[in-house]
mmCIF file of C-alpha atoms in Angstrom:
data_model
loop_
_atom_site.group_PDB
_atom_site.id
_atom_site.type_symbol
_atom_site.label_atom_id
_atom_site.label_comp_id
_atom_site.label_asym_id
_atom_site.label_seq_id
_atom_site.Cartn_x
_atom_site.Cartn_y
_atom_site.Cartn_z
ATOM 1 C CA UNK A 260 0.000 0.000 0.000
ATOM 2 C CA UNK A 261 1.365 3.448 -0.913
ATOM 3 C CA UNK A 262 1.870 6.015 1.872
ATOM 4 C CA UNK A 263 -0.816 8.260 0.343
ATOM 5 C CA UNK A 264 -3.275 5.322 0.401
ATOM 6 C CA UNK A 265 -2.364 4.619 4.024
ATOM 7 C CA UNK A 266 -2.956 8.265 4.860
ATOM 8 C CA UNK A 267 -6.325 8.281 3.055
ATOM 9 C CA UNK A 268 -7.401 5.068 4.794
ATOM 10 C CA UNK A 269 -6.307 6.343 8.193
ATOM 11 C CA UNK A 270 -8.183 9.594 7.721
ATOM 12 C CA UNK A 271 -11.362 7.827 6.668
ATOM 13 C CA UNK A 272 -11.149 5.375 9.577
ATOM 14 C CA UNK A 273 -10.472 8.160 12.049
ATOM 15 C CA UNK A 274 -13.427 10.224 10.780
ATOM 16 C CA UNK A 275 -15.641 7.124 10.821
ATOM 17 C CA UNK A 276 -14.561 6.522 14.427
ATOM 18 C CA UNK A 277 -15.840 10.004 15.283
ATOM 19 C CA UNK A 278 -12.466 11.725 15.813
ATOM 20 C CA UNK A 279 -12.445 15.474 15.283
ATOM 21 C CA UNK A 280 -10.477 16.987 12.407
ATOM 22 C CA UNK A 281 -8.213 18.796 14.870
ATOM 23 C CA UNK A 282 -7.383 15.523 16.634
ATOM 24 C CA UNK A 283 -6.616 13.829 13.333
ATOM 25 C CA UNK A 284 -4.464 16.800 12.248
ATOM 26 C CA UNK A 285 -2.531 16.704 15.523
ATOM 27 C CA UNK A 286 -1.962 12.958 15.273
ATOM 28 C CA UNK A 287 -0.723 13.202 11.700
ATOM 29 C CA UNK A 288 1.511 16.176 12.511
ATOM 30 C CA UNK A 289 3.053 14.244 15.362
ATOM 31 C CA UNK A 290 3.661 11.363 12.981
ATOM 32 C CA UNK A 291 5.613 13.607 10.617
ATOM 33 C CA UNK A 292 3.103 14.303 7.819
ATOM 34 C CA UNK A 293 3.473 17.700 6.158
ATOM 35 C CA UNK A 294 0.673 20.288 6.598
ATOM 36 C CA UNK A 295 -0.267 20.218 2.883
ATOM 37 C CA UNK A 296 -0.499 16.405 2.925
ATOM 38 C CA UNK A 297 -2.706 16.534 6.000
ATOM 39 C CA UNK A 298 -4.895 19.261 4.490
ATOM 40 C CA UNK A 299 -5.289 17.276 1.279
ATOM 41 C CA UNK A 300 -6.191 14.090 3.172
ATOM 42 C CA UNK A 301 -8.801 15.905 5.269
ATOM 43 C CA UNK A 302 -10.164 17.874 2.290
ATOM 44 C CA UNK A 303 -10.955 14.593 0.589
ATOM 45 C CA UNK A 304 -13.857 14.194 3.036
ATOM 46 C CA UNK A 305 -16.744 16.628 3.331
ATOM 47 C CA UNK A 306 -17.048 18.413 6.662
ATOM 48 C CA UNK A 307 -20.763 17.644 7.165
ATOM 49 C CA UNK A 308 -22.790 15.834 9.735
ATOM 50 C CA UNK A 309 -23.379 12.271 8.539
ATOM 51 C CA UNK A 310 -22.843 8.872 10.189
ATOM 52 C CA UNK A 311 -20.038 7.874 7.813
ATOM 53 C CA UNK A 312 -17.371 10.056 6.087
ATOM 54 C CA UNK A 313 -18.695 11.515 2.814
ATOM 55 C CA UNK A 314 -16.079 11.810 0.016
ATOM 56 C CA UNK A 315 -15.661 15.088 -1.834
ATOM 57 C CA UNK A 316 -15.513 14.966 -5.617
ATOM 58 C CA UNK A 317 -11.905 14.595 -6.784
ATOM 59 C CA UNK A 318 -10.103 15.506 -9.999
ATOM 60 C CA UNK A 319 -10.365 12.759 -12.570
ATOM 61 C CA UNK A 320 -8.504 11.776 -15.713
ATOM 62 C CA UNK A 321 -10.279 10.518 -18.819
ATOM 63 C CA UNK A 322 -8.710 9.359 -22.096
ATOM 64 C CA UNK A 323 -11.536 10.926 -24.088
ATOM 65 C CA UNK A 324 -10.909 14.302 -22.491
ATOM 66 C CA UNK A 325 -7.151 13.927 -23.001
ATOM 67 C CA UNK A 326 -7.851 13.605 -26.729
ATOM 68 C CA UNK A 327 -10.351 16.470 -26.721
ATOM 69 C CA UNK A 328 -8.270 18.916 -24.700
ATOM 70 C CA UNK A 329 -5.093 17.820 -26.493
ATOM 71 C CA UNK A 330 -6.587 18.877 -29.830
ATOM 72 C CA UNK A 331 -7.992 22.061 -28.325
ATOM 73 C CA UNK A 332 -4.756 23.237 -26.772
ATOM 74 C CA UNK A 333 -2.669 22.296 -29.814
ATOM 75 C CA UNK A 334 -5.179 24.314 -31.884
ATOM 76 C CA UNK A 335 -4.782 27.206 -29.456
ATOM 77 C CA UNK A 336 -0.990 27.021 -29.589
ATOM 78 C CA UNK A 337 -0.973 26.885 -33.406
ATOM 79 C CA UNK A 338 -3.461 29.768 -33.609
ATOM 80 C CA UNK A 339 -1.414 31.926 -31.222
ATOM 81 C CA UNK A 340 1.905 31.098 -32.901
ATOM 82 C CA UNK A 341 0.710 31.700 -36.461
ATOM 83 C CA UNK A 342 -1.295 34.776 -35.538
ATOM 84 C CA UNK A 343 1.887 36.284 -34.113
ATOM 85 C CA UNK A 344 3.900 35.154 -37.175
ATOM 86 C CA UNK A 345 1.330 36.580 -39.594
ATOM 87 C CA UNK A 346 1.097 39.899 -37.753
ATOM 88 C CA UNK A 347 4.905 40.110 -37.720
ATOM 89 C CA UNK A 348 4.977 39.582 -41.477
ATOM 90 C CA UNK A 349 2.337 42.299 -41.911
ATOM 91 C CA UNK A 350 4.412 44.673 -39.774
ATOM 92 C CA UNK A 351 7.509 43.861 -41.863
ATOM 93 C CA UNK A 352 5.510 44.652 -44.984
ATOM 94 C CA UNK A 353 3.947 47.884 -43.770
ATOM 95 C CA UNK A 354 6.730 49.353 -41.616
ATOM 96 C CA UNK A 355 9.923 49.693 -43.627
ATOM 97 C CA UNK A 356 13.316 49.403 -41.990
ATOM 98 C CA UNK A 357 16.043 50.685 -44.340
ATOM 99 C CA UNK A 358 18.677 48.612 -42.537
ATOM 100 C CA UNK A 359 16.893 45.323 -43.161
ATOM 101 C CA UNK A 360 17.374 43.162 -46.257
ATOM 102 C CA UNK A 361 14.158 42.682 -48.211
ATOM 103 C CA UNK A 362 13.096 39.077 -47.640
ATOM 104 C CA UNK A 363 10.717 38.929 -50.678
ATOM 105 C CA UNK A 364 9.439 35.483 -51.564
ATOM 106 C CA UNK A 365 10.397 33.813 -48.271
ATOM 107 C CA UNK A 366 8.230 36.343 -46.397
ATOM 108 C CA UNK A 367 5.319 35.593 -48.762
ATOM 109 C CA UNK A 368 5.839 31.886 -48.234
ATOM 110 C CA UNK A 369 5.790 32.154 -44.443
ATOM 111 C CA UNK A 370 2.735 34.435 -44.674
ATOM 112 C CA UNK A 371 0.939 31.748 -46.684
ATOM 113 C CA UNK A 372 1.871 29.084 -44.117
ATOM 114 C CA UNK A 373 0.458 31.224 -41.339
ATOM 115 C CA UNK A 374 -2.759 31.897 -43.271
ATOM 116 C CA UNK A 375 -3.178 28.157 -43.916
ATOM 117 C CA UNK A 376 -2.525 27.313 -40.253
ATOM 118 C CA UNK A 377 -5.005 29.936 -39.062
ATOM 119 C CA UNK A 378 -7.718 28.774 -41.492
ATOM 120 C CA UNK A 379 -7.405 25.248 -40.058
ATOM 121 C CA UNK A 380 -6.645 25.768 -36.380
ATOM 122 C CA UNK A 381 -8.477 28.974 -35.395
ATOM 123 C CA UNK A 382 -11.978 27.559 -36.160
ATOM 124 C CA UNK A 383 -10.939 24.243 -34.560
ATOM 125 C CA UNK A 384 -9.986 26.026 -31.356
ATOM 126 C CA UNK A 385 -13.090 28.221 -31.356
ATOM 127 C CA UNK A 386 -15.459 25.279 -31.922
ATOM 128 C CA UNK A 387 -13.792 23.093 -29.275
ATOM 129 C CA UNK A 388 -13.629 25.988 -26.821
ATOM 130 C CA UNK A 389 -17.324 26.661 -27.363
ATOM 131 C CA UNK A 390 -18.099 22.996 -26.727
ATOM 132 C CA UNK A 391 -16.005 23.099 -23.556
ATOM 133 C CA UNK A 392 -17.805 26.173 -22.256
ATOM 134 C CA UNK A 393 -21.196 24.618 -22.988
ATOM 135 C CA UNK A 394 -20.208 21.274 -21.440
ATOM 136 C CA UNK A 395 -18.879 23.011 -18.314
ATOM 137 C CA UNK A 396 -22.069 25.018 -17.958
ATOM 138 C CA UNK A 397 -24.167 21.858 -18.286
ATOM 139 C CA UNK A 398 -21.945 19.875 -15.909
ATOM 140 C CA UNK A 399 -19.713 21.957 -13.569
ATOM 141 C CA UNK A 400 -18.024 18.671 -12.533
ATOM 142 C CA UNK A 401 -16.035 18.862 -15.781
ATOM 143 C CA UNK A 402 -13.971 21.632 -14.206
ATOM 144 C CA UNK A 403 -12.386 18.906 -12.101
ATOM 145 C CA UNK A 404 -10.873 17.240 -15.143
ATOM 146 C CA UNK A 405 -7.192 16.581 -14.352
ATOM 147 C CA UNK A 406 -6.335 16.690 -18.054
ATOM 148 C CA UNK A 407 -7.956 20.081 -18.453
ATOM 149 C CA UNK A 408 -6.036 21.425 -15.483
ATOM 150 C CA UNK A 409 -2.742 20.124 -16.820
ATOM 151 C CA UNK A 410 -3.262 21.523 -20.288
ATOM 152 C CA UNK A 411 -4.442 24.803 -18.800
ATOM 153 C CA UNK A 412 -1.338 25.131 -16.672
ATOM 154 C CA UNK A 413 0.961 24.104 -19.528
ATOM 155 C CA UNK A 414 -0.656 26.873 -21.616
ATOM 156 C CA UNK A 415 -0.154 29.349 -18.790
ATOM 157 C CA UNK A 416 3.455 28.220 -18.534
ATOM 158 C CA UNK A 417 4.068 28.750 -22.264
ATOM 159 C CA UNK A 418 2.331 32.135 -22.213
ATOM 160 C CA UNK A 419 4.459 33.186 -19.221
ATOM 161 C CA UNK A 420 7.648 32.071 -20.969
ATOM 162 C CA UNK A 421 6.596 34.041 -24.083
ATOM 163 C CA UNK A 422 6.016 37.186 -22.042
ATOM 164 C CA UNK A 423 9.331 36.858 -20.227
ATOM 165 C CA UNK A 424 11.117 36.109 -23.517
ATOM 166 C CA UNK A 425 9.427 39.133 -25.057
ATOM 167 C CA UNK A 426 10.656 41.346 -22.245
ATOM 168 C CA UNK A 427 14.150 39.925 -22.657
ATOM 169 C CA UNK A 428 14.054 40.612 -26.428
ATOM 170 C CA UNK A 429 12.956 44.221 -25.832
ATOM 171 C CA UNK A 430 15.847 44.814 -23.431
ATOM 172 C CA UNK A 431 18.310 43.164 -25.816
ATOM 173 C CA UNK A 432 17.009 45.259 -28.739
ATOM 174 C CA UNK A 433 17.319 48.410 -26.644
ATOM 175 C CA UNK A 434 20.933 47.574 -25.796
ATOM 176 C CA UNK A 435 21.795 46.641 -29.425
ATOM 177 C CA UNK A 436 20.291 49.726 -31.059
ATOM 178 C CA UNK A 437 17.443 47.798 -32.728
ATOM 179 C CA UNK A 438 14.582 49.363 -30.814
ATOM 180 C CA UNK A 439 12.800 50.511 -33.973
ATOM 181 C CA UNK A 440 9.090 51.125 -34.499
ATOM 182 C CA UNK A 441 8.922 47.816 -36.334
ATOM 183 C CA UNK A 442 10.419 45.966 -33.390
ATOM 184 C CA UNK A 443 8.228 47.722 -30.838
ATOM 185 C CA UNK A 444 5.090 46.759 -32.804
ATOM 186 C CA UNK A 445 6.235 43.139 -32.993
ATOM 187 C CA UNK A 446 6.929 43.020 -29.264
ATOM 188 C CA UNK A 447 3.472 44.480 -28.622
ATOM 189 C CA UNK A 448 1.905 41.748 -30.783
ATOM 190 C CA UNK A 449 3.649 39.005 -28.781
ATOM 191 C CA UNK A 450 2.739 40.676 -25.503
ATOM 192 C CA UNK A 451 -0.885 41.116 -26.623
ATOM 193 C CA UNK A 452 -1.406 37.513 -27.727
ATOM 194 C CA UNK A 453 0.474 35.972 -24.795
ATOM 195 C CA UNK A 454 -1.250 38.337 -22.369
ATOM 196 C CA UNK A 455 -4.704 37.437 -23.744
ATOM 197 C CA UNK A 456 -3.977 33.725 -23.352
ATOM 198 C CA UNK A 457 -2.554 34.309 -19.892
ATOM 199 C CA UNK A 458 -5.613 36.258 -18.738
ATOM 200 C CA UNK A 459 -8.106 33.841 -20.263
ATOM 201 C CA UNK A 460 -6.552 30.676 -18.900
ATOM 202 C CA UNK A 461 -5.711 32.105 -15.520
ATOM 203 C CA UNK A 462 -9.445 32.602 -15.105
ATOM 204 C CA UNK A 463 -9.977 29.052 -16.337
ATOM 205 C CA UNK A 464 -7.419 27.781 -13.830
ATOM 206 C CA UNK A 465 -9.060 29.764 -11.026
ATOM 207 C CA UNK A 466 -12.434 28.278 -11.930
ATOM 208 C CA UNK A 467 -10.902 24.801 -12.041
ATOM 209 C CA UNK A 468 -9.394 25.324 -8.594
ATOM 210 C CA UNK A 469 -12.747 26.520 -7.281
ATOM 211 C CA UNK A 470 -14.391 23.489 -8.830
ATOM 212 C CA UNK A 471 -11.943 21.000 -7.299
ATOM 213 C CA UNK B 282 -21.748 40.103 -23.401
ATOM 214 C CA UNK B 283 -19.988 37.820 -20.939
ATOM 215 C CA UNK B 284 -16.356 36.777 -21.218
ATOM 216 C CA UNK B 285 -17.126 33.295 -22.513
ATOM 217 C CA UNK B 286 -18.950 34.802 -25.484
ATOM 218 C CA UNK B 287 -16.837 37.918 -26.030
ATOM 219 C CA UNK B 288 -13.362 36.348 -26.114
ATOM 220 C CA UNK B 289 -14.044 33.970 -29.052
ATOM 221 C CA UNK B 290 -15.635 36.822 -31.032
ATOM 222 C CA UNK B 291 -12.547 38.999 -30.525
ATOM 223 C CA UNK B 292 -10.181 36.118 -31.369
ATOM 224 C CA UNK B 293 -12.229 35.287 -34.466
ATOM 225 C CA UNK B 294 -12.316 38.923 -35.604
ATOM 226 C CA UNK B 295 -8.542 39.401 -35.164
ATOM 227 C CA UNK B 296 -7.820 36.156 -37.027
ATOM 228 C CA UNK B 297 -10.159 37.040 -39.914
ATOM 229 C CA UNK B 298 -8.658 40.538 -40.227
ATOM 230 C CA UNK B 299 -5.107 39.143 -40.134
ATOM 231 C CA UNK B 300 -5.932 36.552 -42.805
ATOM 232 C CA UNK B 301 -7.563 39.200 -45.013
ATOM 233 C CA UNK B 302 -4.556 41.513 -44.649
ATOM 234 C CA UNK B 303 -2.211 38.598 -45.334
ATOM 235 C CA UNK B 304 -4.081 37.736 -48.516
ATOM 236 C CA UNK B 305 -3.801 41.320 -49.770
ATOM 237 C CA UNK B 306 -0.004 40.942 -49.483
ATOM 238 C CA UNK B 307 0.396 37.405 -50.824
ATOM 239 C CA UNK B 308 -2.218 37.972 -53.529
ATOM 240 C CA UNK B 309 -4.013 34.629 -53.461
ATOM 241 C CA UNK B 310 -3.598 31.502 -55.594
ATOM 242 C CA UNK B 311 -3.387 33.325 -58.964
ATOM 243 C CA UNK B 312 -0.482 35.499 -57.849
ATOM 244 C CA UNK B 313 1.213 32.490 -56.273
ATOM 245 C CA UNK B 314 0.998 30.667 -59.611
ATOM 246 C CA UNK B 315 2.536 33.720 -61.325
ATOM 247 C CA UNK B 316 5.400 33.578 -58.796
ATOM 248 C CA UNK B 317 5.945 29.928 -59.664
ATOM 249 C CA UNK B 318 6.128 30.827 -63.363
ATOM 250 C CA UNK B 319 8.689 33.531 -62.497
ATOM 251 C CA UNK B 320 10.752 30.953 -60.599
ATOM 252 C CA UNK B 321 10.757 28.741 -63.692
ATOM 253 C CA UNK B 322 11.935 31.727 -65.775
ATOM 254 C CA UNK B 323 14.699 32.441 -63.258
ATOM 255 C CA UNK B 324 15.818 28.802 -63.450
ATOM 256 C CA UNK B 325 15.951 29.063 -67.253
ATOM 257 C CA UNK B 326 17.929 32.316 -67.121
ATOM 258 C CA UNK B 327 20.446 30.670 -64.741
ATOM 259 C CA UNK B 328 21.010 27.909 -67.301
ATOM 260 C CA UNK B 329 21.416 30.469 -70.107
ATOM 261 C CA UNK B 330 23.790 32.590 -67.993
ATOM 262 C CA UNK B 331 25.894 29.562 -67.193
ATOM 263 C CA UNK B 332 26.001 28.733 -70.909
ATOM 264 C CA UNK B 333 27.040 32.279 -71.920
ATOM 265 C CA UNK B 334 29.783 32.363 -69.253
ATOM 266 C CA UNK B 335 31.066 29.002 -70.451
ATOM 267 C CA UNK B 336 31.248 30.267 -74.038
ATOM 268 C CA UNK B 337 32.998 33.440 -72.874
ATOM 269 C CA UNK B 338 35.569 31.398 -70.929
ATOM 270 C CA UNK B 339 36.301 29.171 -73.919
ATOM 271 C CA UNK B 340 36.220 31.682 -76.751
ATOM 272 C CA UNK B 341 37.244 34.789 -74.849
ATOM 273 C CA UNK B 342 34.019 36.670 -75.549
ATOM 274 C CA UNK B 343 30.355 36.311 -74.776
ATOM 275 C CA UNK B 344 28.298 34.736 -77.613
ATOM 276 C CA UNK B 345 26.572 37.167 -79.948
ATOM 277 C CA UNK B 346 23.443 35.021 -79.813
ATOM 278 C CA UNK B 347 22.341 31.997 -77.857
ATOM 279 C CA UNK B 348 22.903 28.904 -79.973
ATOM 280 C CA UNK B 349 23.771 25.438 -78.635
ATOM 281 C CA UNK B 350 27.481 24.745 -78.438
ATOM 282 C CA UNK B 351 28.853 21.271 -77.708
ATOM 283 C CA UNK B 352 31.227 22.042 -74.813
ATOM 284 C CA UNK B 353 28.834 24.343 -72.991
ATOM 285 C CA UNK B 354 25.492 22.642 -73.491
ATOM 286 C CA UNK B 355 23.074 21.845 -76.272
ATOM 287 C CA UNK B 356 19.794 21.621 -74.390
ATOM 288 C CA UNK B 357 19.168 25.317 -73.828
ATOM 289 C CA UNK B 358 15.822 26.667 -72.555
ATOM 290 C CA UNK B 359 15.590 29.440 -75.151
ATOM 291 C CA UNK B 360 11.859 30.103 -74.736
ATOM 292 C CA UNK B 361 9.561 30.699 -71.804
ATOM 293 C CA UNK B 362 7.940 27.329 -71.088
ATOM 294 C CA UNK B 363 4.617 28.938 -70.115
ATOM 295 C CA UNK B 364 4.195 31.493 -72.909
ATOM 296 C CA UNK B 365 6.634 30.206 -75.557
ATOM 297 C CA UNK B 366 8.006 33.754 -75.814
ATOM 298 C CA UNK B 367 11.775 33.729 -76.480
ATOM 299 C CA UNK B 368 14.094 34.977 -73.733
ATOM 300 C CA UNK B 369 15.998 38.097 -74.800
ATOM 301 C CA UNK B 370 19.785 38.028 -74.908
ATOM 302 C CA UNK B 371 22.243 40.766 -75.736
ATOM 303 C CA UNK B 372 26.038 40.795 -75.604
ATOM 304 C CA UNK B 373 27.191 43.987 -73.838
ATOM 305 C CA UNK B 374 30.973 43.947 -73.613
ATOM 306 C CA UNK B 375 33.641 41.339 -74.247
ATOM 307 C CA UNK B 376 32.341 39.094 -71.493
ATOM 308 C CA UNK B 377 29.279 41.009 -70.339
ATOM 309 C CA UNK B 378 25.756 40.223 -71.453
ATOM 310 C CA UNK B 379 22.122 40.873 -70.709
ATOM 311 C CA UNK B 380 19.407 38.249 -70.165
ATOM 312 C CA UNK B 381 15.749 39.300 -70.040
ATOM 313 C CA UNK B 382 12.348 37.698 -69.537
ATOM 314 C CA UNK B 383 8.773 38.866 -69.110
ATOM 315 C CA UNK B 384 8.396 38.449 -65.362
ATOM 316 C CA UNK B 385 4.886 38.668 -63.953
ATOM 317 C CA UNK B 386 5.887 39.740 -60.410
ATOM 318 C CA UNK B 387 9.128 41.676 -60.966
ATOM 319 C CA UNK B 388 8.773 43.344 -57.572
ATOM 320 C CA UNK B 389 9.774 40.100 -55.892
ATOM 321 C CA UNK B 390 12.976 39.640 -57.887
ATOM 322 C CA UNK B 391 16.318 40.727 -56.437
ATOM 323 C CA UNK B 392 20.024 40.583 -57.304
ATOM 324 C CA UNK B 393 20.270 37.438 -55.191
ATOM 325 C CA UNK B 394 18.083 35.420 -57.579
ATOM 326 C CA UNK B 395 20.929 34.928 -60.040
ATOM 327 C CA UNK B 396 24.461 34.932 -58.629
ATOM 328 C CA UNK B 397 26.800 37.570 -60.020
ATOM 329 C CA UNK B 398 24.107 39.489 -61.924
ATOM 330 C CA UNK B 399 22.512 42.871 -61.419
ATOM 331 C CA UNK B 400 18.724 42.968 -61.603
ATOM 332 C CA UNK B 401 17.305 45.775 -63.754
ATOM 333 C CA UNK B 402 13.734 46.048 -62.612
ATOM 334 C CA UNK B 403 12.497 48.400 -65.350
ATOM 335 C CA UNK B 404 13.636 46.228 -68.247
ATOM 336 C CA UNK B 405 13.073 42.864 -66.580
ATOM 337 C CA UNK B 406 16.723 42.030 -67.304
ATOM 338 C CA UNK B 407 19.733 40.653 -65.478
ATOM 339 C CA UNK B 408 23.048 42.288 -66.410
ATOM 340 C CA UNK B 409 26.145 40.087 -66.220
ATOM 341 C CA UNK B 410 29.116 42.414 -66.286
ATOM 342 C CA UNK B 411 31.485 40.769 -63.799
ATOM 343 C CA UNK B 412 34.337 38.804 -65.390
#
């Protein structure tokens, strides 16, 4: 039996035996369990008056949702990446920098890739996101999906890295004399897209935490 | 409108606007096909330039007209494969020459498209003046 299973079993038995939560916490603390482990073990059982311990709903993992959220977050990542790439190409086209070599056909080619990616992945993300919102409204228990939480936090992680990288690039450009209008616009695009994702999924993560 | 409904609308609008702006730059499938035809013309001009340089190296002067020559190549792309219009050639100096074609998107062509040549946008020609 794993230590976490032993802890869960002990907590259930102790609650079933009528011990108070404070007594259980004290006993576990004395035995060397960490406060967060104790809190998690106690939180697994609802603090209500009932003859036997009543379990709280717990996060779950489902293969179907892993597929669903996997597609959705890949679609989001592709949409964000190619939206940034396309907007950068548009900025290159509209804001001239006399010190830059004209990239001609390669810029057109990358613009076409980004358009193709957006035509495929942006509607995919929007449709799946809409389905998620509707499914969550119909069944708030879906917020407890472990897969959804993981993908949400991975997205937050990537958005945070993008924002920090963006800040680093701005400072580097400032120090290297490349802080042109073109560069500032590009940095704003990255910050805008990453910031939007960050805001949106931080709210999602908050809701998921509330739902757990 | 609540966040759940507003965010997708904004994302959708930004994506649609970006795609529309991108298409105004790339020009759609017809322009892309024209670019491909220009790339074929550039490939042909590279072959012709290589031929003319070879003749100049052997004979000491650039050919007066493009005609197959055993040591430098006999299978020359003398006409545009899409329009059948002949490519224009003109000897300039002892070893310098001019190669021209009717490019459909000349704005995308640069000096880098054919090594050692200077692109003359107005005439649609590449000038080969380096020895």
